[in-house]
Amino acid sequence: KLEDGREEFSSELVCLSDVFCDIQAIIEGNASDKEISWDFSGDVAFVHPYVIASPLHLRQIFLNIYGNSIKFTNPGGKISTKQECIEEKDNVITYRWTISDTGIGMSEEFLQHIFEPFSQEQADARSVYHGTRLGMSIVKKLVDKMGGMISVTSEIGKGSTFVIELPFEIASAPEKAKKEETDKKNNIHGLNLMLVEDNELNAEIAEMLLEDEGAIITMANDGQQAVELFNNNPVGTFDAILMDIMMPVMDGITLCRQLKEDVRTSHIPVILLTAKDSLPMLLRKMYRNV
């Protein structure tokens, strides 16, 4: 179908993050079964995760390449992937994936024919594997039809590296995804917060509520303890500080003034709580200000 042009490519709104989560779930399981370690590194997130593409053929490309790497990598070996954005122009974004394995490798002569149908390395262990051996030929034709490029380097006994570059038309996220992204931004999960409160009951309840929202809490009983905690921890340890105004030793106003005058802590958001602040109000302030 690819050769005579009958293979139809869909043009769907695709979330690349979701597609690669699916691929990773499959490959990690297959690699683990063969005791091959797996490493996927790159951009924290796709610059533009929503694109127009054919998810079926996108999965087919990467499952073929990863399947090939797993097939020819012995137990104890490793497959690694580096993902990066290499260009964004005229509403088209191009991503590059560099996939390396520590497998048996291929000869220079065979590399010249790897993308031809039914090609097979005869000189080494690759000849013991059976199948139609159409995988790399199909991958090459799919990549070409998508306007991308693929290349491979290899050395016998040391492994192979595939480089795939694919351009995508940038698309807008659906409204549901936009809302989920907004919800994700407006939460405190994973933030390191200092809670300065001298009332034990208030402190216990606030700590419980904040930890239920996924925050990491460090407690201080008064302003002086808070200053000591800041001095004894590296700069950047705390993402925000919540403090009562009325406290012994050093009150909240004095502590806030000291923090804002110190260049090491002046950037940290401070939320001052009064006796009128309820705990639900505390959480709403956290969502709005942190």
mmCIF file of N, CA and C in Angstrom, residues 146-227:
data_model
loop_
_atom_site.group_PDB
_atom_site.id
_atom_site.type_symbol
_atom_site.label_atom_id
_atom_site.label_comp_id
_atom_site.label_asym_id
_atom_site.label_seq_id
_atom_site.Cartn_x
_atom_site.Cartn_y
_atom_site.Cartn_z
ATOM 1 N N MET A 146 5.665 11.204 5.797
ATOM 2 C CA MET A 146 5.358 12.252 6.767
ATOM 3 C C MET A 146 6.245 13.479 6.584
ATOM 4 N N GLY A 147 7.154 13.435 5.623
ATOM 5 C CA GLY A 147 8.026 14.570 5.380
ATOM 6 C C GLY A 147 9.215 14.629 6.309
ATOM 7 N N GLY A 148 9.536 13.517 6.953
ATOM 8 C CA GLY A 148 10.643 13.494 7.895
ATOM 9 C C GLY A 148 11.880 12.828 7.341
ATOM 10 N N MET A 149 12.795 12.488 8.215
ATOM 11 C CA MET A 149 14.006 11.789 7.812
ATOM 12 C C MET A 149 14.403 10.798 8.891
ATOM 13 N N ILE A 150 15.102 9.750 8.462
ATOM 14 C CA ILE A 150 15.615 8.758 9.394
ATOM 15 C C ILE A 150 17.005 8.346 8.943
ATOM 16 N N SER A 151 17.905 8.173 9.907
ATOM 17 C CA SER A 151 19.255 7.712 9.600
ATOM 18 C C SER A 151 19.687 6.747 10.685
ATOM 19 N N VAL A 152 20.713 5.967 10.384
ATOM 20 C CA VAL A 152 21.186 4.984 11.358
ATOM 21 C C VAL A 152 22.697 4.856 11.264
ATOM 22 N N THR A 153 23.329 4.736 12.408
ATOM 23 C CA THR A 153 24.750 4.410 12.482
ATOM 24 C C THR A 153 24.883 3.191 13.379
ATOM 25 N N SER A 154 25.901 2.399 13.127
ATOM 26 C CA SER A 154 26.041 1.178 13.909
ATOM 27 C C SER A 154 27.476 0.668 13.844
ATOM 28 N N GLU A 155 27.809 -0.132 14.841
ATOM 29 C CA GLU A 155 29.112 -0.778 14.881
ATOM 30 C C GLU A 155 28.928 -2.168 15.466
ATOM 31 N N ILE A 156 29.443 -3.159 14.783
ATOM 32 C CA ILE A 156 29.268 -4.535 15.225
ATOM 33 C C ILE A 156 29.826 -4.710 16.639
ATOM 34 N N GLY A 157 29.000 -5.299 17.472
ATOM 35 C CA GLY A 157 29.394 -5.559 18.852
ATOM 36 C C GLY A 157 29.203 -4.399 19.799
ATOM 37 N N LYS A 158 28.834 -3.223 19.288
ATOM 38 C CA LYS A 158 28.694 -2.045 20.155
ATOM 39 C C LYS A 158 27.303 -1.428 20.120
ATOM 40 N N GLY A 159 26.493 -1.760 19.131
ATOM 41 C CA GLY A 159 25.133 -1.257 19.110
ATOM 42 C C GLY A 159 24.828 -0.354 17.935
ATOM 43 N N SER A 160 23.593 0.157 17.927
ATOM 44 C CA SER A 160 23.106 0.980 16.825
ATOM 45 C C SER A 160 22.405 2.225 17.354
ATOM 46 N N THR A 161 22.370 3.251 16.512
ATOM 47 C CA THR A 161 21.685 4.491 16.852
ATOM 48 C C THR A 161 20.821 4.940 15.684
ATOM 49 N N PHE A 162 19.526 5.104 15.939
ATOM 50 C CA PHE A 162 18.588 5.607 14.942
ATOM 51 C C PHE A 162 18.238 7.053 15.283
ATOM 52 N N VAL A 163 18.212 7.907 14.276
ATOM 53 C CA VAL A 163 17.802 9.299 14.456
ATOM 54 C C VAL A 163 16.588 9.547 13.571
ATOM 55 N N ILE A 164 15.492 9.961 14.205
ATOM 56 C CA ILE A 164 14.245 10.209 13.477
ATOM 57 C C ILE A 164 13.849 11.660 13.673
ATOM 58 N N GLU A 165 13.562 12.359 12.569
ATOM 59 C CA GLU A 165 13.072 13.730 12.636
ATOM 60 C C GLU A 165 11.731 13.793 11.920
ATOM 61 N N LEU A 166 10.722 14.321 12.608
ATOM 62 C CA LEU A 166 9.375 14.388 12.047
ATOM 63 C C LEU A 166 8.785 15.779 12.251
ATOM 64 N N PRO A 167 8.247 16.386 11.162
ATOM 65 C CA PRO A 167 7.575 17.687 11.293
ATOM 66 C C PRO A 167 6.076 17.482 11.532
ATOM 67 N N PHE A 168 5.483 18.389 12.323
ATOM 68 C CA PHE A 168 4.055 18.309 12.604
ATOM 69 C C PHE A 168 3.437 19.700 12.506
ATOM 70 N N GLU A 169 2.219 19.745 11.991
ATOM 71 C CA GLU A 169 1.451 20.987 12.036
ATOM 72 C C GLU A 169 0.990 21.220 13.468
ATOM 73 N N ILE A 170 1.264 22.400 13.997
ATOM 74 C CA ILE A 170 0.897 22.726 15.373
ATOM 75 C C ILE A 170 -0.611 22.927 15.469
ATOM 76 N N ALA A 171 -1.215 22.363 16.496
ATOM 77 C CA ALA A 171 -2.659 22.490 16.705
ATOM 78 C C ALA A 171 -2.935 23.051 18.091
ATOM 79 N N SER A 172 -4.138 23.562 18.264
ATOM 80 C CA SER A 172 -4.552 24.080 19.569
ATOM 81 C C SER A 172 -5.095 22.943 20.421
ATOM 82 N N ALA A 173 -4.879 23.058 21.717
ATOM 83 C CA ALA A 173 -5.392 22.038 22.628
ATOM 84 C C ALA A 173 -6.910 22.131 22.698
ATOM 85 N N PRO A 174 -7.596 21.001 22.825
ATOM 86 C CA PRO A 174 -9.045 21.042 22.999
ATOM 87 C C PRO A 174 -9.404 21.715 24.315
ATOM 88 N N GLU A 175 -10.615 22.206 24.417
ATOM 89 C CA GLU A 175 -11.021 22.955 25.612
ATOM 90 C C GLU A 175 -10.854 22.131 26.885
ATOM 91 N N LYS A 176 -11.150 20.843 26.812
ATOM 92 C CA LYS A 176 -11.018 19.975 27.986
ATOM 93 C C LYS A 176 -9.571 19.929 28.447
ATOM 94 N N ALA A 177 -8.645 19.815 27.486
ATOM 95 C CA ALA A 177 -7.220 19.753 27.833
ATOM 96 C C ALA A 177 -6.749 21.080 28.419
ATOM 97 N N LYS A 178 -7.284 22.190 27.898
ATOM 98 C CA LYS A 178 -6.908 23.502 28.432
ATOM 99 C C LYS A 178 -7.336 23.626 29.882
ATOM 100 N N LYS A 179 -8.542 23.135 30.167
ATOM 101 C CA LYS A 179 -9.033 23.200 31.543
ATOM 102 C C LYS A 179 -8.180 22.330 32.462
ATOM 103 N N GLU A 180 -7.808 21.113 31.967
ATOM 104 C CA GLU A 180 -6.978 20.230 32.777
ATOM 105 C C GLU A 180 -5.622 20.853 33.042
ATOM 106 N N GLU A 181 -5.071 21.556 32.037
ATOM 107 C CA GLU A 181 -3.770 22.206 32.204
ATOM 108 C C GLU A 181 -3.870 23.346 33.213
ATOM 109 N N THR A 182 -4.994 24.089 33.152
ATOM 110 C CA THR A 182 -5.203 25.161 34.121
ATOM 111 C C THR A 182 -5.323 24.604 35.525
ATOM 112 N N ASP A 183 -6.075 23.520 35.662
ATOM 113 C CA ASP A 183 -6.223 22.886 36.969
ATOM 114 C C ASP A 183 -4.885 22.395 37.493
ATOM 115 N N LYS A 184 -4.071 21.894 36.563
ATOM 116 C CA LYS A 184 -2.754 21.385 36.954
ATOM 117 C C LYS A 184 -1.860 22.505 37.463
ATOM 118 N N LYS A 185 -1.949 23.669 36.811
ATOM 119 C CA LYS A 185 -1.129 24.801 37.229
ATOM 120 C C LYS A 185 -1.601 25.356 38.568
ATOM 121 N N ASN A 186 -2.926 25.339 38.793
ATOM 122 C CA ASN A 186 -3.479 25.931 39.995
ATOM 123 C C ASN A 186 -3.540 24.934 41.143
ATOM 124 N N ASN A 187 -2.457 24.271 41.404
ATOM 125 C CA ASN A 187 -2.419 23.401 42.577
ATOM 126 C C ASN A 187 -1.058 23.511 43.240
ATOM 127 N N ILE A 188 -0.958 22.942 44.420
ATOM 128 C CA ILE A 188 0.270 23.084 45.207
ATOM 129 C C ILE A 188 1.013 21.760 45.348
ATOM 130 N N HIS A 189 0.645 20.781 44.533
ATOM 131 C CA HIS A 189 1.282 19.466 44.628
ATOM 132 C C HIS A 189 2.790 19.584 44.379
ATOM 133 N N GLY A 190 3.574 19.047 45.301
ATOM 134 C CA GLY A 190 5.022 19.024 45.139
ATOM 135 C C GLY A 190 5.744 20.267 45.623
ATOM 136 N N LEU A 191 5.004 21.304 46.034
ATOM 137 C CA LEU A 191 5.666 22.519 46.516
ATOM 138 C C LEU A 191 6.204 22.322 47.935
ATOM 139 N N ASN A 192 7.367 22.882 48.196
ATOM 140 C CA ASN A 192 7.948 22.877 49.540
ATOM 141 C C ASN A 192 7.520 24.148 50.261
ATOM 142 N N LEU A 193 6.658 23.997 51.246
ATOM 143 C CA LEU A 193 6.092 25.143 51.946
ATOM 144 C C LEU A 193 6.547 25.160 53.399
ATOM 145 N N MET A 194 6.837 26.373 53.917
ATOM 146 C CA MET A 194 7.097 26.527 55.339
ATOM 147 C C MET A 194 5.840 27.107 55.987
ATOM 148 N N LEU A 195 5.394 26.450 57.041
ATOM 149 C CA LEU A 195 4.233 26.912 57.783
ATOM 150 C C LEU A 195 4.691 27.371 59.161
ATOM 151 N N VAL A 196 4.513 28.665 59.453
ATOM 152 C CA VAL A 196 4.949 29.245 60.727
ATOM 153 C C VAL A 196 3.695 29.539 61.551
ATOM 154 N N GLU A 197 3.483 28.771 62.603
ATOM 155 C CA GLU A 197 2.265 28.871 63.406
ATOM 156 C C GLU A 197 2.566 28.407 64.821
ATOM 157 N N ASP A 198 2.250 29.262 65.816
ATOM 158 C CA ASP A 198 2.561 28.902 67.203
ATOM 159 C C ASP A 198 1.450 28.109 67.868
ATOM 160 N N ASN A 199 0.224 28.145 67.310
ATOM 161 C CA ASN A 199 -0.883 27.384 67.879
ATOM 162 C C ASN A 199 -0.817 25.947 67.360
ATOM 163 N N GLU A 200 -0.629 24.985 68.260
ATOM 164 C CA GLU A 200 -0.400 23.597 67.850
ATOM 165 C C GLU A 200 -1.582 23.021 67.093
ATOM 166 N N LEU A 201 -2.798 23.303 67.527
ATOM 167 C CA LEU A 201 -3.978 22.746 66.855
ATOM 168 C C LEU A 201 -4.125 23.328 65.455
ATOM 169 N N ASN A 202 -3.993 24.653 65.339
ATOM 170 C CA ASN A 202 -4.067 25.279 64.011
ATOM 171 C C ASN A 202 -2.984 24.726 63.091
ATOM 172 N N ALA A 203 -1.784 24.569 63.632
ATOM 173 C CA ALA A 203 -0.662 24.069 62.835
ATOM 174 C C ALA A 203 -0.932 22.648 62.352
ATOM 175 N N GLU A 204 -1.472 21.816 63.234
ATOM 176 C CA GLU A 204 -1.731 20.418 62.883
ATOM 177 C C GLU A 204 -2.784 20.306 61.789
ATOM 178 N N ILE A 205 -3.859 21.089 61.920
ATOM 179 C CA ILE A 205 -4.931 21.038 60.925
ATOM 180 C C ILE A 205 -4.448 21.580 59.574
ATOM 181 N N ALA A 206 -3.748 22.701 59.606
ATOM 182 C CA ALA A 206 -3.234 23.293 58.367
ATOM 183 C C ALA A 206 -2.256 22.349 57.674
ATOM 184 N N GLU A 207 -1.386 21.739 58.453
ATOM 185 C CA GLU A 207 -0.413 20.800 57.891
ATOM 186 C C GLU A 207 -1.127 19.632 57.216
ATOM 187 N N MET A 208 -2.158 19.100 57.869
ATOM 188 C CA MET A 208 -2.895 17.977 57.313
ATOM 189 C C MET A 208 -3.569 18.345 55.985
ATOM 190 N N LEU A 209 -4.234 19.508 55.951
ATOM 191 C CA LEU A 209 -4.925 19.935 54.738
ATOM 192 C C LEU A 209 -3.943 20.178 53.584
ATOM 193 N N LEU A 210 -2.842 20.824 53.889
ATOM 194 C CA LEU A 210 -1.861 21.132 52.849
ATOM 195 C C LEU A 210 -1.185 19.875 52.326
ATOM 196 N N GLU A 211 -0.876 18.929 53.204
ATOM 197 C CA GLU A 211 -0.262 17.672 52.770
ATOM 198 C C GLU A 211 -1.247 16.845 51.955
ATOM 199 N N ASP A 212 -2.541 16.941 52.277
ATOM 200 C CA ASP A 212 -3.553 16.251 51.474
ATOM 201 C C ASP A 212 -3.584 16.777 50.045
ATOM 202 N N GLU A 213 -3.182 18.054 49.859
ATOM 203 C CA GLU A 213 -3.115 18.645 48.523
ATOM 204 C C GLU A 213 -1.774 18.381 47.854
ATOM 205 N N GLY A 214 -0.897 17.610 48.508
ATOM 206 C CA GLY A 214 0.370 17.211 47.892
ATOM 207 C C GLY A 214 1.553 18.082 48.220
ATOM 208 N N ALA A 215 1.383 19.065 49.116
ATOM 209 C CA ALA A 215 2.506 19.936 49.476
ATOM 210 C C ALA A 215 3.428 19.246 50.480
ATOM 211 N N ILE A 216 4.689 19.671 50.491
ATOM 212 C CA ILE A 216 5.684 19.187 51.451
ATOM 213 C C ILE A 216 5.853 20.289 52.500
ATOM 214 N N ILE A 217 5.536 19.980 53.752
ATOM 215 C CA ILE A 217 5.448 21.010 54.789
ATOM 216 C C ILE A 217 6.618 20.932 55.765
ATOM 217 N N THR A 218 7.207 22.103 56.038
ATOM 218 C CA THR A 218 8.190 22.253 57.107
ATOM 219 C C THR A 218 7.607 23.209 58.143
ATOM 220 N N MET A 219 7.583 22.785 59.394
ATOM 221 C CA MET A 219 6.939 23.556 60.449
ATOM 222 C C MET A 219 7.936 24.416 61.223
ATOM 223 N N ALA A 220 7.473 25.591 61.653
ATOM 224 C CA ALA A 220 8.219 26.456 62.569
ATOM 225 C C ALA A 220 7.224 27.040 63.563
ATOM 226 N N ASN A 221 7.643 27.165 64.819
ATOM 227 C CA ASN A 221 6.730 27.636 65.865
ATOM 228 C C ASN A 221 6.667 29.155 65.982
ATOM 229 N N ASP A 222 7.687 29.838 65.473
ATOM 230 C CA ASP A 222 7.686 31.300 65.538
ATOM 231 C C ASP A 222 8.623 31.849 64.469
ATOM 232 N N GLY A 223 8.674 33.179 64.371
ATOM 233 C CA GLY A 223 9.464 33.815 63.336
ATOM 234 C C GLY A 223 10.950 33.521 63.445
ATOM 235 N N GLN A 224 11.472 33.436 64.656
ATOM 236 C CA GLN A 224 12.894 33.186 64.841
ATOM 237 C C GLN A 224 13.275 31.791 64.341
ATOM 238 N N GLN A 225 12.426 30.798 64.615
ATOM 239 C CA GLN A 225 12.689 29.451 64.108
ATOM 240 C C GLN A 225 12.670 29.440 62.583
ATOM 241 N N ALA A 226 11.761 30.220 62.004
ATOM 242 C CA ALA A 226 11.681 30.290 60.551
ATOM 243 C C ALA A 226 12.975 30.856 59.959
ATOM 244 N N VAL A 227 13.500 31.910 60.574
ATOM 245 C CA VAL A 227 14.760 32.503 60.101
ATOM 246 C C VAL A 227 15.878 31.475 60.168
#
